[in-house]
Short mmCIF file of C-alpha atoms in Angstrom, two decimals:
data_model
loop_
_atom_site.label_atom_id
_atom_site.label_comp_id
_atom_site.label_asym_id
_atom_site.label_seq_id
_atom_site.Cartn_x
_atom_site.Cartn_y
_atom_site.Cartn_z
CA UNK A 1 158.73 15.66 93.31
CA UNK A 2 155.92 18.65 93.14
CA UNK A 3 153.53 18.84 90.31
CA UNK A 4 154.91 22.25 89.77
CA UNK A 5 158.45 20.76 89.13
CA UNK A 6 157.25 17.69 87.31
CA UNK A 7 155.71 20.17 84.58
CA UNK A 8 158.32 23.00 84.85
CA UNK A 9 159.84 21.98 81.41
CA UNK A 10 156.54 22.52 79.51
CA UNK A 11 155.21 25.56 81.56
CA UNK A 12 158.69 27.30 80.68
CA UNK A 13 158.22 26.49 76.94
CA UNK A 14 154.69 27.93 77.08
CA UNK A 15 156.00 31.24 78.83
CA UNK A 16 159.00 31.70 76.17
CA UNK A 17 156.90 31.51 73.34
CA UNK A 18 156.53 34.50 70.54
CA UNK A 19 152.95 34.97 71.60
CA UNK A 20 153.35 34.95 75.41
CA UNK A 21 156.13 37.57 75.22
CA UNK A 22 153.74 39.70 72.85
CA UNK A 23 151.23 39.89 75.67
CA UNK A 24 153.79 40.48 78.33
CA UNK A 25 154.93 43.64 76.15
CA UNK A 26 151.94 45.43 76.50
CA UNK A 27 151.93 46.17 72.55
CA UNK A 28 149.40 43.74 71.74
CA UNK A 29 146.56 45.18 69.65
CA UNK A 30 142.88 44.43 70.03
CA UNK A 31 142.88 42.47 66.99
CA UNK A 32 145.69 40.30 68.12
CA UNK A 33 144.19 39.74 71.61
CA UNK A 34 140.75 38.95 69.96
CA UNK A 35 142.29 36.11 68.02
CA UNK A 36 143.62 34.81 71.07
CA UNK A 37 140.35 35.15 73.19
CA UNK A 38 138.67 33.46 70.47
CA UNK A 39 140.82 30.16 70.86
CA UNK A 40 140.62 30.50 74.77
CA UNK A 41 136.70 30.83 74.71
CA UNK A 42 136.53 27.35 72.71
CA UNK A 43 138.90 25.64 75.10
CA UNK A 44 137.15 26.97 78.46
CA UNK A 45 133.54 26.51 76.95
CA UNK A 46 134.41 22.95 76.20
CA UNK A 47 136.19 22.16 79.56
CA UNK A 48 133.46 23.71 81.26
CA UNK A 49 130.77 22.00 79.36
CA UNK A 50 132.47 18.66 79.86
CA UNK A 51 132.07 19.16 83.58
CA UNK A 52 128.20 19.39 83.12
CA UNK A 53 128.34 15.75 82.05
CA UNK A 54 130.65 13.85 84.43
CA UNK A 55 130.10 11.68 87.62
CA UNK A 56 129.27 13.40 90.64
CA UNK A 57 132.29 11.89 92.19
CA UNK A 58 134.28 14.78 90.47
CA UNK A 59 133.87 18.02 91.90
CA UNK A 60 132.33 20.60 89.51
CA UNK A 61 134.20 23.99 88.91
CA UNK A 62 132.86 26.74 91.02
CA UNK A 63 130.88 29.34 89.50
CA UNK A 64 133.52 32.21 89.98
CA UNK A 65 136.20 30.06 88.68
CA UNK A 66 134.81 29.49 85.48
CA UNK A 67 136.24 31.73 82.51
CA UNK A 68 134.16 31.14 79.23
CA UNK A 69 131.63 33.95 79.98
CA UNK A 70 134.25 36.51 81.13
CA UNK A 71 136.61 35.44 77.97
CA UNK A 72 133.33 36.01 75.89
CA UNK A 73 132.77 39.46 77.38
CA UNK A 74 136.23 40.55 76.52
CA UNK A 75 136.03 39.54 73.26
CA UNK A 76 132.87 41.40 72.63
CA UNK A 77 134.37 44.20 73.87
CA UNK A 78 137.37 43.99 71.59
CA UNK A 79 135.58 42.67 68.55
CA UNK A 80 132.81 44.04 66.27
CA UNK A 81 132.54 40.72 64.59
CA UNK A 82 133.32 37.48 66.37
CA UNK A 83 132.37 35.28 63.77
CA UNK A 84 134.95 36.67 61.54
CA UNK A 85 137.74 35.46 64.14
CA UNK A 86 139.33 32.08 63.04
CA UNK A 87 139.39 29.08 65.23
CA UNK A 88 142.66 27.19 64.64
CA UNK A 89 143.20 23.75 64.01
CA UNK A 90 145.16 23.38 67.51
CA UNK A 91 142.05 24.74 69.29
CA UNK A 92 139.63 22.39 67.54
CA UNK A 93 141.91 19.35 68.49
CA UNK A 94 142.08 20.46 72.01
CA UNK A 95 138.37 20.94 72.27
CA UNK A 96 137.59 17.59 70.48
CA UNK A 97 140.04 15.75 72.97
CA UNK A 98 138.56 17.48 76.01
CA UNK A 99 134.98 16.62 74.82
CA UNK A 100 135.49 13.13 73.46
CA UNK A 101 138.86 11.58 75.03
CA UNK A 102 140.12 12.82 78.20
CA UNK A 103 139.41 10.64 81.09
CA UNK A 104 136.96 12.35 83.66
CA UNK A 105 139.67 11.84 86.51
CA UNK A 106 142.24 13.68 84.36
CA UNK A 107 140.27 16.78 83.86
CA UNK A 108 141.54 18.64 86.85
CA UNK A 109 144.97 18.63 85.09
CA UNK A 110 143.49 20.98 82.61
CA UNK A 111 142.03 23.04 85.30
CA UNK A 112 145.51 23.26 87.15
CA UNK A 113 147.33 24.40 83.95
CA UNK A 114 144.64 26.90 82.89
CA UNK A 115 142.64 28.16 85.93
CA UNK A 116 145.72 28.16 88.04
CA UNK A 117 147.87 29.86 85.52
CA UNK A 118 144.97 32.79 85.24
CA UNK A 119 144.73 33.08 88.99
CA UNK A 120 148.59 33.42 89.10
CA UNK A 121 150.24 34.54 86.03
CA UNK A 122 146.90 36.14 84.69
CA UNK A 123 147.33 38.83 87.08
CA UNK A 124 150.66 40.22 85.22
CA UNK A 125 148.94 39.77 81.77
CA UNK A 126 146.06 41.71 82.89
CA UNK A 127 147.89 44.57 83.09
CA UNK A 128 149.27 44.62 79.70
CA UNK A 129 146.51 43.62 77.47
CA UNK A 130 143.67 45.93 75.87
CA UNK A 131 140.37 46.12 77.50
CA UNK A 132 138.79 45.47 80.81
CA UNK A 133 140.28 42.07 81.11
CA UNK A 134 137.35 40.26 82.82
CA UNK A 135 139.00 37.00 82.03
CA UNK A 136 141.55 37.54 84.64
CA UNK A 137 139.06 38.91 87.33
CA UNK A 138 138.31 36.46 90.20
CA UNK A 139 136.33 36.78 93.37
CA UNK A 140 137.87 34.98 96.34
CA UNK A 141 141.15 33.90 94.28
CA UNK A 142 142.82 32.56 97.40
CA UNK A 143 139.70 30.11 97.94
CA UNK A 144 139.89 29.24 94.45
CA UNK A 145 143.48 28.39 94.43
CA UNK A 146 143.06 26.27 97.23
CA UNK A 147 140.11 24.65 95.82
CA UNK A 148 142.00 23.55 92.66
CA UNK A 149 144.87 22.39 94.65
CA UNK A 150 142.59 20.13 96.79
CA UNK A 151 141.55 18.30 93.19
CA UNK A 152 145.01 17.34 92.13
CA UNK A 153 147.12 14.32 92.04
CA UNK A 154 150.67 13.81 91.44
CA UNK A 155 150.57 10.23 89.77
CA UNK A 156 152.09 9.81 86.66
CA UNK A 157 148.84 10.12 84.41
CA UNK A 158 147.86 13.14 86.01
CA UNK A 159 151.63 14.75 85.27
CA UNK A 160 151.35 13.38 81.77
CA UNK A 161 147.97 15.37 81.19
CA UNK A 162 149.30 18.41 82.75
CA UNK A 163 152.18 18.24 80.24
CA UNK A 164 149.49 17.48 77.31
CA UNK A 165 147.48 20.72 78.25
CA UNK A 166 150.99 22.67 78.01
CA UNK A 167 151.69 21.18 74.79
CA UNK A 168 148.18 22.25 73.64
CA UNK A 169 149.00 25.80 74.63
CA UNK A 170 152.50 25.75 73.29
CA UNK A 171 150.59 24.54 69.76
CA UNK A 172 148.11 27.08 69.98
CA UNK A 173 151.07 29.85 70.55
CA UNK A 174 152.78 28.44 67.42
CA UNK A 175 149.64 28.83 65.38
CA UNK A 176 148.96 32.55 66.73
CA UNK A 177 152.50 33.43 65.62
CA UNK A 178 152.10 31.64 62.32
CA UNK A 179 148.51 33.67 62.00
CA UNK A 180 149.73 37.17 63.28
CA UNK A 181 153.14 37.38 61.72
CA UNK A 182 151.88 36.44 58.08
#
């Protein structure tokens, strides 16, 4: 079975969340999207920093794939006081997991879920969100997709790690819903 098939259930759970629906509706406000971007920045920044400290046997994320800086640029464009945007417990737990617990050889499971999702589904989201959407702009997307796919594995540990990343996204979407609908 393919990795896509093995993670389909979790992927569907994330896609069907209240927050994903809000983003796809085209009705998301600057404030709502800024809260999301802050969480994404924390997660991507942790993942990209973790790659700086791993064994050379693991390929570094190519510069044109990295998202932390474009996310921060989008956040600065939409939000006048980034420091007032909260960081949720689900984000803190994910960042801690990436920095302190995730095995080096499983980091690309997170790249598969996050970055490949940005390369593919992110293109639909980019048309519906406020701001310039640098987060979803890639140079050489086909080359980047090929690179990501070359790093993948379909063993059970890798699949479990992909599903763990989807669970993290689902938990974040639940936190976003609670925060944005109170």
